[in-house]
């Protein structure tokens, strides 16, 4: 190569584990499938914690898995996880604000661990009343966003996801699909939006990491 010449850059690679995939549609599909199965796994584990503490109750005729969860819960959570995980990097590109805060898998895994801990606290920790529990989980959820995200788009999407998911849950409970014990926020528990917010931030971070250009 002659002096002064620079090697032309090759095609950009997308994602640390699927970097060999150059087709955008195939890359998107692979990331969606990975996010779906992550969501299914987390749904099974987290829902088991809630049922063991009698936070959620499903009618006997819909119990269909070894984790005592309704059959439709894991697929719905997996689908929501895929949508959220693909939406976050898409919004980042649209706003022209690539997310660069703590972009490594070790940080993502810590974020998942904190999210599981917040969900575990909602089922295991006993407070004098639901207001104290809700305020505590709200602080922990915002702390999760501050520690692992800190983006305006991430916070806005988290709020939107929490609101939409809470409305859908209210409709499901209202129609008798399942129920919460001791509801204090219409038909559900007041801390539920905090869980949805933290879950949105967590899946968003996973989706961003999978979409990271290497």
mmCIF file of C-alpha atoms in Angstrom:
data_model
loop_
_atom_site.group_PDB
_atom_site.id
_atom_site.type_symbol
_atom_site.label_atom_id
_atom_site.label_comp_id
_atom_site.label_asym_id
_atom_site.label_seq_id
_atom_site.Cartn_x
_atom_site.Cartn_y
_atom_site.Cartn_z
ATOM 1 C CA UNK A 1 0.000 0.000 0.000
ATOM 2 C CA UNK A 2 1.433 3.376 -1.003
ATOM 3 C CA UNK A 3 2.428 5.832 1.678
ATOM 4 C CA UNK A 4 -0.356 8.207 2.612
ATOM 5 C CA UNK A 5 -3.085 5.842 1.534
ATOM 6 C CA UNK A 6 -5.546 4.738 4.163
ATOM 7 C CA UNK A 7 -7.379 1.483 4.228
ATOM 8 C CA UNK A 8 -11.055 1.941 3.453
ATOM 9 C CA UNK A 9 -13.227 1.041 6.412
ATOM 10 C CA UNK A 10 -15.224 -2.154 6.080
ATOM 11 C CA UNK A 11 -18.923 -2.525 6.765
ATOM 12 C CA UNK A 12 -19.971 -1.744 10.293
ATOM 13 C CA UNK A 13 -20.804 -4.650 12.500
ATOM 14 C CA UNK A 14 -23.883 -4.666 14.626
ATOM 15 C CA UNK A 15 -23.885 -6.264 18.053
ATOM 16 C CA UNK A 16 -21.188 -8.074 20.032
ATOM 17 C CA UNK A 17 -22.522 -11.588 19.414
ATOM 18 C CA UNK A 18 -24.184 -11.161 16.011
ATOM 19 C CA UNK A 19 -21.560 -8.932 14.429
ATOM 20 C CA UNK A 20 -21.156 -11.261 11.454
ATOM 21 C CA UNK A 21 -24.741 -10.555 10.392
ATOM 22 C CA UNK A 22 -24.733 -7.651 7.949
ATOM 23 C CA UNK A 23 -28.364 -7.843 6.842
ATOM 24 C CA UNK A 24 -30.343 -5.318 8.880
ATOM 25 C CA UNK A 25 -33.560 -7.355 8.779
ATOM 26 C CA UNK A 26 -31.839 -10.583 9.863
ATOM 27 C CA UNK A 27 -29.911 -8.723 12.559
ATOM 28 C CA UNK A 28 -33.161 -7.236 13.831
ATOM 29 C CA UNK A 29 -34.874 -10.630 13.856
ATOM 30 C CA UNK A 30 -32.045 -12.292 15.778
ATOM 31 C CA UNK A 31 -32.036 -9.555 18.390
ATOM 32 C CA UNK A 32 -35.815 -9.810 18.703
ATOM 33 C CA UNK A 33 -35.634 -13.572 19.272
ATOM 34 C CA UNK A 34 -32.889 -13.188 21.895
ATOM 35 C CA UNK A 35 -34.882 -10.489 23.703
ATOM 36 C CA UNK A 36 -38.034 -12.626 23.541
ATOM 37 C CA UNK A 37 -36.405 -15.583 25.286
ATOM 38 C CA UNK A 38 -34.780 -13.324 27.883
ATOM 39 C CA UNK A 39 -38.215 -11.883 28.622
ATOM 40 C CA UNK A 40 -39.768 -15.355 28.883
ATOM 41 C CA UNK A 41 -37.086 -16.492 31.315
ATOM 42 C CA UNK A 42 -37.403 -13.409 33.521
ATOM 43 C CA UNK A 43 -41.199 -13.692 33.486
ATOM 44 C CA UNK A 44 -41.074 -17.278 34.745
ATOM 45 C CA UNK A 45 -38.599 -16.481 37.506
ATOM 46 C CA UNK A 46 -40.221 -13.228 38.669
ATOM 47 C CA UNK A 47 -43.769 -14.546 38.459
ATOM 48 C CA UNK A 48 -42.759 -17.511 40.599
ATOM 49 C CA UNK A 49 -41.643 -15.081 43.323
ATOM 50 C CA UNK A 50 -44.998 -13.276 43.207
ATOM 51 C CA UNK A 51 -47.066 -16.472 43.354
ATOM 52 C CA UNK A 52 -45.030 -17.926 46.214
ATOM 53 C CA UNK A 53 -45.916 -14.875 48.306
ATOM 54 C CA UNK A 54 -49.558 -14.909 47.127
ATOM 55 C CA UNK A 55 -49.186 -11.472 45.530
ATOM 56 C CA UNK A 56 -50.894 -12.679 42.342
ATOM 57 C CA UNK A 57 -53.569 -15.353 42.121
ATOM 58 C CA UNK A 58 -54.498 -17.228 38.926
ATOM 59 C CA UNK A 59 -57.671 -19.266 38.518
ATOM 60 C CA UNK A 60 -56.970 -23.032 38.751
ATOM 61 C CA UNK A 61 -58.144 -23.703 35.194
ATOM 62 C CA UNK A 62 -55.382 -21.564 33.661
ATOM 63 C CA UNK A 63 -52.465 -22.984 35.645
ATOM 64 C CA UNK A 64 -50.388 -24.598 32.949
ATOM 65 C CA UNK A 65 -46.685 -24.575 33.759
ATOM 66 C CA UNK A 66 -44.281 -26.031 36.286
ATOM 67 C CA UNK A 67 -43.825 -22.530 37.674
ATOM 68 C CA UNK A 68 -47.556 -22.251 38.458
ATOM 69 C CA UNK A 69 -47.985 -19.438 35.954
ATOM 70 C CA UNK A 70 -50.723 -18.949 33.374
ATOM 71 C CA UNK A 71 -49.524 -20.154 29.972
ATOM 72 C CA UNK A 72 -49.955 -16.743 28.333
ATOM 73 C CA UNK A 73 -47.780 -14.790 30.774
ATOM 74 C CA UNK A 74 -44.307 -15.810 29.487
ATOM 75 C CA UNK A 75 -45.124 -15.272 25.756
ATOM 76 C CA UNK A 76 -46.693 -11.877 26.496
ATOM 77 C CA UNK A 77 -43.711 -10.797 28.589
ATOM 78 C CA UNK A 78 -41.330 -12.124 25.938
ATOM 79 C CA UNK A 79 -43.106 -10.173 23.209
ATOM 80 C CA UNK A 80 -43.126 -7.001 25.317
ATOM 81 C CA UNK A 81 -39.415 -7.478 26.078
ATOM 82 C CA UNK A 82 -38.603 -7.823 22.375
ATOM 83 C CA UNK A 83 -40.570 -4.686 21.492
ATOM 84 C CA UNK A 84 -38.983 -2.656 24.303
ATOM 85 C CA UNK A 85 -35.471 -3.944 23.612
ATOM 86 C CA UNK A 86 -35.742 -3.053 19.923
ATOM 87 C CA UNK A 87 -37.457 0.278 20.588
ATOM 88 C CA UNK A 88 -34.781 1.769 22.841
ATOM 89 C CA UNK A 89 -31.876 1.754 20.316
ATOM 90 C CA UNK A 90 -34.313 2.831 17.589
ATOM 91 C CA UNK A 91 -35.355 5.896 19.597
ATOM 92 C CA UNK A 92 -31.701 6.645 20.365
ATOM 93 C CA UNK A 93 -30.902 6.703 16.637
ATOM 94 C CA UNK A 94 -33.988 8.768 15.850
ATOM 95 C CA UNK A 95 -33.074 11.394 18.449
ATOM 96 C CA UNK A 96 -29.446 11.359 17.412
ATOM 97 C CA UNK A 97 -28.388 10.662 20.977
ATOM 98 C CA UNK A 98 -26.482 7.357 21.037
ATOM 99 C CA UNK A 99 -26.438 5.899 24.514
ATOM 100 C CA UNK A 100 -22.833 5.541 25.697
ATOM 101 C CA UNK A 101 -23.202 5.370 29.479
ATOM 102 C CA UNK A 102 -21.756 2.141 30.920
ATOM 103 C CA UNK A 103 -21.915 0.226 27.657
ATOM 104 C CA UNK A 104 -20.573 -3.188 28.663
ATOM 105 C CA UNK A 105 -22.199 -6.528 29.423
ATOM 106 C CA UNK A 106 -21.044 -6.538 33.047
ATOM 107 C CA UNK A 107 -23.065 -3.367 33.626
ATOM 108 C CA UNK A 108 -26.098 -4.892 31.879
ATOM 109 C CA UNK A 109 -25.900 -7.992 34.064
ATOM 110 C CA UNK A 110 -25.740 -5.831 37.185
ATOM 111 C CA UNK A 111 -28.798 -3.960 35.943
ATOM 112 C CA UNK A 112 -30.675 -7.259 35.547
ATOM 113 C CA UNK A 113 -29.606 -8.301 39.061
ATOM 114 C CA UNK A 114 -30.881 -5.019 40.534
ATOM 115 C CA UNK A 115 -34.192 -5.403 38.670
ATOM 116 C CA UNK A 116 -34.635 -8.926 40.031
ATOM 117 C CA UNK A 117 -33.805 -7.567 43.485
ATOM 118 C CA UNK A 118 -36.467 -4.849 43.192
ATOM 119 C CA UNK A 119 -39.058 -7.429 42.153
ATOM 120 C CA UNK A 120 -37.926 -9.711 44.957
ATOM 121 C CA UNK A 121 -38.334 -6.860 47.443
ATOM 122 C CA UNK A 122 -41.904 -6.259 46.285
ATOM 123 C CA UNK A 123 -42.730 -9.874 47.164
ATOM 124 C CA UNK A 124 -40.551 -10.551 50.199
ATOM 125 C CA UNK A 125 -40.077 -7.345 52.175
ATOM 126 C CA UNK A 126 -42.861 -6.558 54.620
ATOM 127 C CA UNK A 127 -43.783 -2.889 55.108
ATOM 128 C CA UNK A 128 -46.366 -1.334 57.404
ATOM 129 C CA UNK A 129 -48.433 -0.260 54.398
ATOM 130 C CA UNK A 130 -48.397 -0.246 50.602
ATOM 131 C CA UNK A 131 -47.542 3.460 50.461
ATOM 132 C CA UNK A 132 -44.184 2.877 52.137
ATOM 133 C CA UNK A 133 -43.492 -0.067 49.846
ATOM 134 C CA UNK A 134 -44.459 1.933 46.759
ATOM 135 C CA UNK A 135 -42.264 4.891 47.701
ATOM 136 C CA UNK A 136 -39.330 2.581 48.424
ATOM 137 C CA UNK A 137 -39.673 0.755 45.106
ATOM 138 C CA UNK A 138 -40.092 4.067 43.266
ATOM 139 C CA UNK A 139 -36.807 5.295 44.747
ATOM 140 C CA UNK A 140 -35.074 2.019 43.860
ATOM 141 C CA UNK A 141 -36.421 2.123 40.296
ATOM 142 C CA UNK A 142 -35.267 5.691 39.731
ATOM 143 C CA UNK A 143 -31.938 4.703 41.274
ATOM 144 C CA UNK A 144 -31.677 1.882 38.743
ATOM 145 C CA UNK A 145 -32.259 4.359 35.907
ATOM 146 C CA UNK A 146 -29.690 6.784 37.336
ATOM 147 C CA UNK A 147 -27.095 4.065 37.842
ATOM 148 C CA UNK A 148 -27.404 2.242 34.510
ATOM 149 C CA UNK A 149 -29.064 4.648 32.056
ATOM 150 C CA UNK A 150 -29.258 8.388 32.829
ATOM 151 C CA UNK A 151 -30.706 9.190 29.380
ATOM 152 C CA UNK A 152 -33.767 11.370 28.877
ATOM 153 C CA UNK A 153 -35.101 8.982 26.250
ATOM 154 C CA UNK A 154 -34.680 6.047 28.633
ATOM 155 C CA UNK A 155 -36.536 7.821 31.417
ATOM 156 C CA UNK A 156 -39.349 8.943 29.111
ATOM 157 C CA UNK A 157 -39.791 5.500 27.598
ATOM 158 C CA UNK A 158 -39.716 3.953 31.068
ATOM 159 C CA UNK A 159 -42.543 6.232 32.214
ATOM 160 C CA UNK A 160 -44.554 5.485 29.066
ATOM 161 C CA UNK A 161 -44.041 1.732 29.420
ATOM 162 C CA UNK A 162 -45.030 1.827 33.104
ATOM 163 C CA UNK A 163 -48.227 3.738 32.308
ATOM 164 C CA UNK A 164 -49.261 1.543 29.366
ATOM 165 C CA UNK A 165 -48.445 -1.723 31.148
ATOM 166 C CA UNK A 166 -50.359 -0.629 34.260
ATOM 167 C CA UNK A 167 -53.445 0.218 32.183
ATOM 168 C CA UNK A 168 -53.306 -3.169 30.420
ATOM 169 C CA UNK A 169 -52.903 -4.940 33.773
ATOM 170 C CA UNK A 170 -55.875 -3.054 35.217
ATOM 171 C CA UNK A 171 -58.005 -4.213 32.265
ATOM 172 C CA UNK A 172 -56.894 -7.831 32.656
ATOM 173 C CA UNK A 173 -57.678 -7.870 36.365
ATOM 174 C CA UNK A 174 -60.999 -6.083 35.801
ATOM 175 C CA UNK A 175 -62.019 -8.803 33.343
ATOM 176 C CA UNK A 176 -61.148 -11.570 35.817
ATOM 177 C CA UNK A 177 -58.112 -12.976 34.015
ATOM 178 C CA UNK A 178 -56.250 -12.973 37.332
ATOM 179 C CA UNK A 179 -56.165 -10.896 40.507
ATOM 180 C CA UNK A 180 -53.919 -9.240 43.051
ATOM 181 C CA UNK A 181 -54.227 -9.762 46.766
ATOM 182 C CA UNK A 182 -54.961 -6.593 48.759
ATOM 183 C CA UNK A 183 -55.233 -4.216 45.769
ATOM 184 C CA UNK A 184 -54.868 -0.549 46.703
ATOM 185 C CA UNK A 185 -54.559 1.115 43.281
ATOM 186 C CA UNK A 186 -57.921 0.371 41.628
ATOM 187 C CA UNK A 187 -57.559 -3.374 40.903
ATOM 188 C CA UNK A 188 -53.778 -3.785 41.343
ATOM 189 C CA UNK A 189 -51.019 -2.913 43.807
ATOM 190 C CA UNK A 190 -49.712 0.658 43.842
ATOM 191 C CA UNK A 191 -46.083 -0.427 43.443
ATOM 192 C CA UNK A 192 -46.718 -2.185 40.122
ATOM 193 C CA UNK A 193 -45.793 0.840 37.908
ATOM 194 C CA UNK A 194 -42.383 0.916 39.627
ATOM 195 C CA UNK A 195 -41.759 -2.699 38.584
ATOM 196 C CA UNK A 196 -42.801 -1.936 35.008
ATOM 197 C CA UNK A 197 -40.553 1.137 34.919
ATOM 198 C CA UNK A 198 -37.537 -0.813 36.185
ATOM 199 C CA UNK A 199 -38.301 -3.650 33.757
ATOM 200 C CA UNK A 200 -38.468 -1.234 30.836
ATOM 201 C CA UNK A 201 -35.097 0.277 31.723
ATOM 202 C CA UNK A 202 -33.571 -3.188 32.110
ATOM 203 C CA UNK A 203 -34.819 -4.561 28.787
ATOM 204 C CA UNK A 204 -33.888 -1.297 27.117
ATOM 205 C CA UNK A 205 -30.294 -1.665 28.303
ATOM 206 C CA UNK A 206 -30.156 -5.250 27.065
ATOM 207 C CA UNK A 207 -31.559 -4.173 23.699
ATOM 208 C CA UNK A 208 -29.075 -1.314 23.426
ATOM 209 C CA UNK A 209 -26.189 -3.654 24.195
ATOM 210 C CA UNK A 210 -27.285 -6.177 21.578
ATOM 211 C CA UNK A 211 -27.579 -3.382 19.009
ATOM 212 C CA UNK A 212 -24.226 -1.845 19.874
ATOM 213 C CA UNK A 213 -21.997 -1.216 16.874
ATOM 214 C CA UNK A 214 -18.683 -2.923 17.417
#
